[in-house]
Amino acid sequence: KSREMCDEQMLVEEPMSDSPISMNQSYDPASIPEYPFPMEQIPRMSINDPRLQHLIETSQPVVITDSQLVQPALKWNLRYLKSNLGDGLYYVYSSHNNRFKYFDKERAKQCSSFKQPTTRKEVAFSDFIEMLKKCNESTERIYLQQTLNDTVGPNIVQDYLQFNWHFVSRIQSKMQWGDLSSNLLLIGQEGNITPVHYDEQENFFAQVSGFKRCLLFSPDQFECLYPHPVSHPCDRQSQVNFSNPDYQRFPKFRDAHAVEAIVGPGDVLYIPMYWWHQIESLASAEPYDHGFTDDAASSCGSDTSDEDIPPVTVSVNFWYRSSPLPQQIEYPISAQQRVSVMRNIEKMVGAVMGSPDEVANLLRTIVDGRYN
Ligand SMILES: CC1(C)c2ccccc2-c2ccc(C[C@@H](CC(=O)O)C(=O)C(=O)O)cc21
Ligand SMILES: [Zn+2]
């Protein structure tokens, strides 16, 4: 019952009243940033819905509400993770604002004019929790992003093995996707934003705790989202800041249109390869329970208490390489294929010409006055 109520709640966007389950059941609608472009809703459906297969086959975003994909992870609060993740090191990104724009470290080194939008540290999970506490007193924000690997403790391994692999493997083989390339564990503060970008892998994005608003744009909106040059450290990321768009430099951004989904615990969003996405961690409607101040912990004198730690969201993504065989080229080619062709041309010309300006001049020389 609570599942349907939660879905209905999510649809009407009304915060849920007191819920029987301890995990947070709703988010604060006031924490949703407003943007200038129109938005449609991404369909939400059960794993048994007959429409699901067709949506995935045609690379359409969809939220699957009852896949049980990461059901064992729904208990992953910070206390459980601190006790069970083991002593592996975790990448933690820091930002002076709430935006966590990806950049390629190696390329950043060669780009003297490039100012890094975030810094990265490699820390133990307990240090990450200490860093979270410090964020309470500053405007600094952090985002843990780490591939789940064999350093995790036995309980996490058990949880991972209990993921609904039947569900994802069935789709992986039916769609002739390549291997699962990685599962990223993502723990970020409420309010964190991953700015709009695309990835070159299929993605089952599983929400574990807290709520994330996902804005997706089809690959054919390449012209509206003005990605950085392929050779730039921020390759695959849009140059447009949704919170402060520069319409002089990016006039076609006015034509962008998004599909939106707010995903909560247990939801899985299919983000097709090359689809642009911006992911925003929303504020939960109730105080956040990290699991540190239940009576057992306080009686055993655990030094951490919940209120010292800002609320976070937890996600696990499943990145799959695309089908290795180049699909039989059918005309007209798909938007994804167009992006792939453009990337290859930029890479080839970039490898030959010295600077990005030379690349632009050469490409303009090819088309100006000749292909009109
Ligand atoms: C912003 C961050 C932490 C980061 C910093 C530096 C290098 C890589 C990344 C990276 C990669 C993936 C995500 C998860 C997700 C976005 C989200 O959930 O916030 C997403 O885009 C996806 O699953 O495709 C988040 C990040
Ligand atoms: Zn992404």
Tab-separated table of C-alpha atoms and ligand atoms in Angstrom:
chain	number	residue	atom	x	y	z
A	1	LYS	CA	0.000	0.000	0.000
A	2	SER	CA	2.695	2.460	1.015
A	3	ARG	CA	4.409	1.846	-2.371
A	4	GLU	CA	1.311	2.951	-4.363
A	5	MET	CA	0.734	5.814	-1.921
A	6	CYS	CA	4.317	6.833	-2.470
A	7	ASP	CA	3.871	6.715	-6.266
A	8	GLU	CA	0.604	8.702	-6.070
A	9	GLN	CA	2.325	11.068	-3.643
A	10	MET	CA	5.218	11.491	-6.054
A	11	LEU	CA	2.806	12.157	-8.916
A	12	VAL	CA	0.820	14.841	-7.056
A	13	GLU	CA	4.095	16.048	-5.498
A	14	GLU	CA	2.439	16.396	-2.106
A	15	PRO	CA	4.761	15.565	0.821
A	16	MET	CA	3.676	12.325	2.425
A	17	SER	CA	2.153	12.320	5.908
A	18	ASP	CA	3.810	10.196	8.622
A	19	SER	CA	4.730	6.951	6.879
A	20	PRO	CA	5.022	3.479	8.399
A	21	ILE	CA	8.504	2.936	6.892
A	22	SER	CA	11.426	4.648	8.593
A	23	MET	CA	13.050	5.823	5.349
A	24	ASN	CA	12.164	9.258	4.094
A	25	GLN	CA	9.045	9.078	1.950
A	26	SER	CA	8.954	12.522	0.450
A	27	TYR	CA	10.900	15.575	-0.593
A	28	ASP	CA	10.377	19.307	-0.177
A	29	PRO	CA	8.867	20.684	-3.425
A	30	ALA	CA	10.264	24.130	-2.517
A	31	SER	CA	13.786	22.712	-2.988
A	32	ILE	CA	13.217	22.201	-6.732
A	33	PRO	CA	15.073	24.847	-8.812
A	34	GLU	CA	12.996	26.470	-11.609
A	35	TYR	CA	14.354	26.645	-15.177
A	36	PRO	CA	13.148	28.446	-18.339
A	37	PHE	CA	12.586	25.396	-20.572
A	38	PRO	CA	9.334	23.359	-20.877
A	39	MET	CA	9.235	19.957	-19.177
A	40	GLU	CA	7.222	16.774	-19.710
A	41	GLN	CA	7.099	13.901	-17.191
A	42	ILE	CA	9.111	10.723	-17.787
A	43	PRO	CA	6.660	7.776	-17.556
A	44	ARG	CA	6.772	5.735	-14.323
A	45	MET	CA	5.768	2.104	-14.613
A	46	SER	CA	5.995	-1.365	-13.103
A	47	ILE	CA	8.567	-3.877	-14.299
A	48	ASN	CA	5.615	-5.933	-15.642
A	49	ASP	CA	4.185	-3.137	-17.760
A	50	PRO	CA	4.011	-4.307	-21.413
A	51	ARG	CA	5.156	-0.835	-22.588
A	52	LEU	CA	8.509	-1.120	-20.774
A	53	GLN	CA	10.317	-3.299	-23.311
A	54	HIS	CA	9.430	-1.015	-26.230
A	55	LEU	CA	10.583	2.132	-24.375
A	56	ILE	CA	13.999	0.592	-23.646
A	57	GLU	CA	14.303	-0.835	-27.173
A	58	THR	CA	13.673	2.634	-28.618
A	59	SER	CA	16.098	4.314	-26.157
A	60	GLN	CA	13.385	6.256	-24.323
A	61	PRO	CA	13.857	7.266	-20.659
A	62	VAL	CA	11.539	5.488	-18.204
A	63	VAL	CA	11.298	5.096	-14.405
A	64	ILE	CA	10.778	1.516	-13.218
A	65	THR	CA	9.138	1.685	-9.789
A	66	ASP	CA	9.190	-1.891	-8.506
A	67	SER	CA	12.294	-3.574	-9.965
A	68	GLN	CA	13.789	-4.466	-6.545
A	69	LEU	CA	17.076	-3.824	-8.404
A	70	VAL	CA	18.859	-2.457	-5.319
A	71	GLN	CA	16.360	-3.561	-2.666
A	72	PRO	CA	19.161	-4.800	-0.277
A	73	ALA	CA	20.730	-1.323	-0.451
A	74	LEU	CA	17.625	0.432	0.872
A	75	LYS	CA	19.061	-0.060	4.372
A	76	TRP	CA	22.351	1.688	3.409
A	77	ASN	CA	22.368	4.647	5.777
A	78	LEU	CA	25.658	6.308	6.757
A	79	ARG	CA	25.962	4.254	9.940
A	80	TYR	CA	25.569	0.955	8.080
A	81	LEU	CA	27.955	2.080	5.342
A	82	LYS	CA	30.511	3.304	7.884
A	83	SER	CA	30.372	-0.068	9.640
A	84	ASN	CA	30.451	-2.220	6.514
A	85	LEU	CA	32.261	-0.452	3.667
A	86	GLY	CA	35.635	-1.441	5.098
A	87	ASP	CA	38.794	0.659	4.942
A	88	GLY	CA	38.927	1.290	1.198
A	89	LEU	CA	39.565	4.820	-0.062
A	90	TYR	CA	36.795	6.851	-1.693
A	91	TYR	CA	36.911	9.710	-4.202
A	92	VAL	CA	35.258	12.766	-2.663
A	93	TYR	CA	34.713	15.888	-4.792
A	94	SER	CA	34.500	19.337	-3.210
A	95	SER	CA	32.843	22.410	-4.665
A	96	HIS	CA	32.621	26.030	-3.465
A	97	ASN	CA	29.035	26.079	-4.727
A	98	ASN	CA	26.455	23.347	-5.275
A	99	ARG	CA	27.545	22.491	-8.826
A	100	PHE	CA	29.740	19.445	-9.444
A	101	LYS	CA	30.824	19.783	-13.053
A	102	TYR	CA	32.884	16.863	-14.283
A	103	PHE	CA	36.296	17.524	-15.857
A	104	ASP	CA	39.121	15.327	-17.144
A	105	LYS	CA	42.106	15.720	-14.820
A	106	GLU	CA	44.752	14.934	-17.423
A	107	ARG	CA	43.374	17.417	-19.964
A	108	ALA	CA	42.951	20.024	-17.202
A	109	LYS	CA	46.702	19.899	-16.604
A	110	GLN	CA	47.401	20.791	-20.253
A	111	CYS	CA	44.784	23.577	-20.274
A	112	SER	CA	46.517	26.411	-18.341
A	113	SER	CA	43.518	28.750	-18.685
A	114	PHE	CA	41.150	26.108	-17.283
A	115	LYS	CA	40.059	26.777	-13.709
A	116	GLN	CA	38.994	23.608	-11.951
A	117	PRO	CA	35.320	23.681	-10.871
A	118	THR	CA	35.877	21.021	-8.193
A	119	THR	CA	38.758	19.391	-6.333
A	120	ARG	CA	39.086	15.683	-5.593
A	121	LYS	CA	40.388	13.883	-2.516
A	122	GLU	CA	40.784	10.191	-1.774
A	123	VAL	CA	39.664	9.480	1.806
A	124	ALA	CA	38.419	6.693	4.081
A	125	PHE	CA	34.651	6.592	4.590
A	126	SER	CA	34.928	7.756	8.212
A	127	ASP	CA	36.876	10.805	6.994
A	128	PHE	CA	34.080	11.455	4.503
A	129	ILE	CA	31.626	11.619	7.419
A	130	GLU	CA	33.942	14.050	9.232
A	131	MET	CA	34.096	16.168	6.052
A	132	LEU	CA	30.277	16.148	5.939
A	133	LYS	CA	30.134	17.513	9.485
A	134	LYS	CA	32.482	20.378	8.508
A	135	CYS	CA	30.167	21.240	5.610
A	136	ASN	CA	27.603	22.209	8.232
A	137	GLU	CA	29.732	25.250	9.093
A	138	SER	CA	30.747	26.311	5.597
A	139	THR	CA	29.388	26.818	2.081
A	140	GLU	CA	31.708	24.020	0.914
A	141	ARG	CA	29.856	21.016	-0.493
A	142	ILE	CA	31.079	17.486	-1.108
A	143	TYR	CA	30.062	14.518	-3.225
A	144	LEU	CA	31.363	10.972	-2.750
A	145	GLN	CA	31.626	9.087	-6.035
A	146	GLN	CA	33.289	5.688	-5.981
A	147	THR	CA	33.164	2.522	-8.011
A	148	LEU	CA	31.942	-0.378	-5.865
A	149	ASN	CA	34.986	-2.651	-5.812
A	150	ASP	CA	36.351	-5.609	-3.874
A	151	THR	CA	37.560	-3.508	-0.932
A	152	VAL	CA	34.021	-3.396	0.500
A	153	GLY	CA	33.157	-5.474	3.583
A	154	PRO	CA	31.319	-8.851	3.489
A	155	ASN	CA	27.874	-7.398	4.303
A	156	ILE	CA	28.087	-4.990	1.356
A	157	VAL	CA	29.181	-7.885	-0.868
A	158	GLN	CA	26.125	-9.850	0.304
A	159	ASP	CA	23.834	-6.888	-0.378
A	160	TYR	CA	25.398	-6.447	-3.819
A	161	LEU	CA	24.973	-10.120	-4.686
A	162	GLN	CA	21.300	-9.822	-3.709
A	163	PHE	CA	20.679	-7.020	-6.237
A	164	ASN	CA	18.077	-8.053	-8.804
A	165	TRP	CA	20.682	-9.124	-11.384
A	166	HIS	CA	18.045	-11.186	-13.230
A	167	PHE	CA	16.226	-7.973	-14.141
A	168	VAL	CA	19.230	-6.064	-15.546
A	169	SER	CA	20.911	-9.096	-17.151
A	170	ARG	CA	17.729	-9.957	-19.051
A	171	ILE	CA	17.671	-6.453	-20.556
A	172	GLN	CA	21.444	-6.416	-21.101
A	173	SER	CA	21.279	-9.555	-23.235
A	174	LYS	CA	18.011	-8.699	-25.032
A	175	MET	CA	19.438	-5.294	-25.971
A	176	GLN	CA	22.837	-6.833	-26.832
A	177	TRP	CA	24.508	-4.311	-24.531
A	178	GLY	CA	28.185	-4.822	-23.721
A	179	ASP	CA	29.523	-5.599	-20.236
A	180	LEU	CA	28.509	-3.856	-17.029
A	181	SER	CA	31.410	-1.408	-16.893
A	182	SER	CA	30.882	-0.173	-13.324
A	183	ASN	CA	28.546	0.539	-10.451
A	184	LEU	CA	29.166	3.924	-8.930
A	185	LEU	CA	28.176	4.535	-5.304
A	186	LEU	CA	27.090	8.171	-5.072
A	187	ILE	CA	26.586	10.016	-1.789
A	188	GLY	CA	25.984	13.736	-2.045
A	189	GLN	CA	24.461	16.506	0.046
A	190	GLU	CA	20.913	17.654	-0.560
A	191	GLY	CA	21.093	20.576	-2.986
A	192	ASN	CA	24.076	19.190	-4.904
A	193	ILE	CA	23.704	19.516	-8.690
A	194	THR	CA	25.454	17.462	-11.351
A	195	PRO	CA	25.247	19.828	-14.341
A	196	VAL	CA	23.829	18.653	-17.655
A	197	HIS	CA	26.056	16.279	-19.606
A	198	TYR	CA	25.836	13.036	-21.568
A	199	ASP	CA	27.652	9.727	-21.116
A	200	GLU	CA	28.613	7.183	-23.761
A	201	GLN	CA	27.138	4.276	-21.835
A	202	GLU	CA	23.655	2.943	-21.111
A	203	ASN	CA	22.696	3.679	-17.514
A	204	PHE	CA	20.281	2.141	-15.018
A	205	PHE	CA	20.275	4.825	-12.341
A	206	ALA	CA	19.033	3.357	-9.049
A	207	GLN	CA	17.972	5.692	-6.215
A	208	VAL	CA	18.717	4.283	-2.753
A	209	SER	CA	17.872	7.035	-0.287
A	210	GLY	CA	16.671	10.599	-0.575
A	211	PHE	CA	15.190	12.115	-3.718
A	212	LYS	CA	16.807	13.266	-6.954
A	213	ARG	CA	15.253	15.338	-9.701
A	214	CYS	CA	16.488	14.176	-13.090
A	215	LEU	CA	16.186	16.406	-16.175
A	216	LEU	CA	16.831	14.609	-19.458
A	217	PHE	CA	17.221	15.997	-23.008
A	218	SER	CA	17.222	13.877	-26.166
A	219	PRO	CA	20.490	13.543	-28.120
A	220	ASP	CA	18.979	15.523	-31.025
A	221	GLN	CA	19.163	18.631	-28.809
A	222	PHE	CA	22.969	18.735	-29.248
A	223	GLU	CA	22.582	22.115	-31.011
A	224	CYS	CA	20.644	23.578	-28.046
A	225	LEU	CA	23.064	22.457	-25.328
A	226	TYR	CA	26.429	23.561	-26.798
A	227	PRO	CA	28.833	20.925	-25.401
A	228	HIS	CA	32.477	21.931	-24.793
A	229	PRO	CA	34.910	20.865	-27.544
A	230	VAL	CA	35.785	17.173	-27.427
A	231	SER	CA	39.403	18.045	-26.565
A	232	HIS	CA	38.295	20.280	-23.629
A	233	PRO	CA	38.592	18.995	-20.019
A	234	CYS	CA	34.771	19.296	-19.796
A	235	ASP	CA	34.121	17.138	-22.872
A	236	ARG	CA	30.511	15.829	-22.867
A	237	GLN	CA	29.384	18.607	-20.527
A	238	SER	CA	27.138	21.463	-21.687
A	239	GLN	CA	28.527	25.022	-21.579
A	240	VAL	CA	25.070	26.295	-20.562
A	241	ASN	CA	24.408	26.980	-16.868
A	242	PHE	CA	20.674	26.409	-16.411
A	243	SER	CA	20.664	28.788	-13.435
A	244	ASN	CA	22.284	31.593	-15.471
A	245	PRO	CA	22.041	30.871	-19.213
A	246	ASP	CA	24.071	33.133	-21.558
A	247	TYR	CA	21.631	33.557	-24.468
A	248	GLN	CA	24.131	35.705	-26.427
A	249	ARG	CA	26.582	32.798	-26.654
A	250	PHE	CA	23.958	30.051	-26.642
A	251	PRO	CA	20.838	31.382	-28.423
A	252	LYS	CA	19.453	27.960	-29.382
A	253	PHE	CA	19.166	27.049	-25.689
A	254	ARG	CA	15.776	28.785	-25.908
A	255	ASP	CA	14.580	25.772	-27.942
A	256	ALA	CA	15.630	23.148	-25.351
A	257	HIS	CA	12.879	21.013	-23.866
A	258	ALA	CA	13.305	18.492	-21.035
A	259	VAL	CA	11.652	15.369	-19.697
A	260	GLU	CA	11.703	15.154	-15.905
A	261	ALA	CA	11.522	12.471	-13.220
A	262	ILE	CA	11.819	12.747	-9.455
A	263	VAL	CA	13.217	9.428	-8.263
A	264	GLY	CA	12.958	8.169	-4.696
A	265	PRO	CA	14.154	5.064	-2.826
A	266	GLY	CA	13.729	1.947	-4.993
A	267	ASP	CA	13.095	3.831	-8.263
A	268	VAL	CA	15.314	3.029	-11.264
A	269	LEU	CA	15.652	5.575	-14.069
A	270	TYR	CA	16.816	4.294	-17.457
A	271	ILE	CA	19.126	7.001	-18.912
A	272	PRO	CA	19.774	5.948	-22.531
A	273	MET	CA	23.299	6.446	-23.885
A	274	TYR	CA	23.968	9.979	-25.266
A	275	TRP	CA	20.871	11.373	-23.488
A	276	TRP	CA	21.728	14.628	-21.711
A	277	HIS	CA	20.959	14.629	-18.006
A	278	GLN	CA	21.153	17.014	-15.058
A	279	ILE	CA	20.701	15.438	-11.625
A	280	GLU	CA	19.729	17.458	-8.555
A	281	SER	CA	19.578	16.183	-4.974
A	282	LEU	CA	16.388	17.486	-3.356
A	283	ALA	CA	15.746	18.329	0.288
A	284	SER	CA	13.849	15.626	2.195
A	285	ALA	CA	10.624	16.740	3.870
A	286	GLU	CA	11.568	15.210	7.240
A	287	PRO	CA	14.712	15.248	9.384
A	288	TYR	CA	17.262	12.863	7.875
A	289	ASP	CA	18.026	9.638	9.761
A	290	HIS	CA	21.646	8.523	9.227
A	291	GLY	CA	21.148	5.754	11.814
A	292	PHE	CA	23.606	7.147	14.377
A	293	THR	CA	21.193	8.238	17.080
A	294	ASP	CA	19.030	5.184	17.500
A	295	ASP	CA	19.164	4.242	21.242
A	296	ALA	CA	21.545	1.287	20.753
A	297	ALA	CA	24.198	3.530	19.235
A	298	SER	CA	23.853	6.306	21.821
A	299	SER	CA	23.943	3.801	24.704
A	300	CYS	CA	27.185	2.320	23.360
A	301	GLY	CA	28.456	5.928	23.359
A	302	SER	CA	28.967	6.232	19.609
A	303	ASP	CA	30.656	9.592	19.105
A	304	THR	CA	28.589	10.480	16.046
A	305	SER	CA	25.095	11.858	16.350
A	306	ASP	CA	22.730	12.512	13.465
A	307	GLU	CA	22.263	16.222	13.860
A	308	ASP	CA	25.975	16.912	13.303
A	309	ILE	CA	25.715	15.490	9.799
A	310	PRO	CA	23.916	17.233	6.938
A	311	PRO	CA	21.304	15.170	5.058
A	312	VAL	CA	22.529	13.245	1.990
A	313	THR	CA	21.142	11.292	-0.948
A	314	VAL	CA	22.478	7.875	-1.979
A	315	SER	CA	22.378	6.421	-5.492
A	316	VAL	CA	23.972	3.472	-7.311
A	317	ASN	CA	24.296	3.567	-11.076
A	318	PHE	CA	24.780	0.680	-13.498
A	319	TRP	CA	26.795	1.707	-16.572
A	320	TYR	CA	26.742	-0.692	-19.533
A	321	ARG	CA	28.909	-0.412	-22.612
A	322	SER	CA	26.791	-0.141	-25.749
A	323	SER	CA	26.358	-3.068	-28.124
A	324	PRO	CA	29.914	-3.738	-29.354
A	325	LEU	CA	28.839	-4.486	-32.941
A	326	PRO	CA	28.346	-1.315	-34.991
A	327	GLN	CA	24.599	-1.423	-35.610
A	328	GLN	CA	23.661	-1.923	-39.276
A	329	ILE	CA	23.602	1.709	-40.512
A	330	GLU	CA	20.015	2.551	-41.383
A	331	TYR	CA	19.214	5.930	-42.957
A	332	PRO	CA	18.423	8.472	-41.711
A	333	ILE	CA	21.032	7.784	-39.007
A	334	SER	CA	19.879	8.165	-35.400
A	335	ALA	CA	20.644	11.231	-33.279
A	336	GLN	CA	23.007	9.085	-31.172
A	337	GLN	CA	24.903	8.058	-34.317
A	338	ARG	CA	25.122	11.724	-35.424
A	339	VAL	CA	26.709	12.656	-32.099
A	340	SER	CA	29.130	9.745	-32.408
A	341	VAL	CA	30.111	10.826	-35.961
A	342	MET	CA	30.581	14.456	-34.849
A	343	ARG	CA	32.783	13.295	-31.966
A	344	ASN	CA	34.954	11.226	-34.296
A	345	ILE	CA	35.370	14.125	-36.738
A	346	GLU	CA	36.290	16.535	-33.892
A	347	LYS	CA	38.813	14.003	-32.575
A	348	MET	CA	40.408	13.408	-36.011
A	349	VAL	CA	40.628	17.104	-36.923
A	350	GLY	CA	41.754	17.938	-33.369
A	351	ALA	CA	44.566	15.402	-33.628
A	352	VAL	CA	45.820	16.987	-36.860
A	353	MET	CA	45.328	20.698	-36.153
A	354	GLY	CA	47.230	22.412	-33.319
A	355	SER	CA	44.513	24.363	-31.516
A	356	PRO	CA	40.706	24.287	-31.167
A	357	ASP	CA	40.603	27.544	-33.194
A	358	GLU	CA	42.362	25.779	-36.059
A	359	VAL	CA	39.746	23.007	-35.798
A	360	ALA	CA	36.915	25.558	-36.033
A	361	ASN	CA	38.534	27.363	-38.982
A	362	LEU	CA	39.055	24.139	-40.891
A	363	LEU	CA	35.478	22.905	-40.326
A	364	ARG	CA	34.053	26.317	-41.294
A	365	THR	CA	36.197	26.354	-44.437
A	366	ILE	CA	34.700	23.014	-45.427
A	367	VAL	CA	31.063	24.138	-45.113
A	368	ASP	CA	30.918	27.931	-45.569
A	369	GLY	CA	29.425	28.810	-48.918
A	370	ARG	CA	29.715	25.208	-50.125
A	371	TYR	CA	27.053	23.191	-48.338
A	372	ASN	CA	24.303	25.828	-48.136
B	1	LIG	C1	29.356	14.740	-10.244
B	1	LIG	C2	30.014	13.410	-9.989
B	1	LIG	C3	30.150	13.121	-8.506
B	1	LIG	C4	31.387	13.370	-10.652
B	1	LIG	C5	32.493	14.198	-10.424
B	1	LIG	C6	33.655	13.959	-11.177
B	1	LIG	C7	33.695	12.901	-12.101
B	1	LIG	C8	32.563	12.096	-12.324
B	1	LIG	C9	31.397	12.377	-11.577
B	1	LIG	C10	30.123	11.723	-11.617
B	1	LIG	C11	29.689	10.665	-12.417
B	1	LIG	C12	28.378	10.192	-12.243
B	1	LIG	C13	27.545	10.769	-11.295
B	1	LIG	C14	26.193	10.163	-11.092
B	1	LIG	C15	25.058	10.758	-11.928
B	1	LIG	C16	24.849	12.209	-11.521
B	1	LIG	C17	24.347	12.288	-10.092
B	1	LIG	O1	23.670	11.337	-9.649
B	1	LIG	O2	24.628	13.320	-9.454
B	1	LIG	C18	25.347	10.637	-13.395
B	1	LIG	O3	25.607	11.613	-14.096
B	1	LIG	C19	25.306	9.295	-14.013
B	1	LIG	O4	24.989	8.310	-13.313
B	1	LIG	O5	25.587	9.228	-15.240
B	1	LIG	C20	27.994	11.839	-10.512
B	1	LIG	C21	29.296	12.291	-10.695
B	2	ZN	ZN	26.003	11.058	-16.182
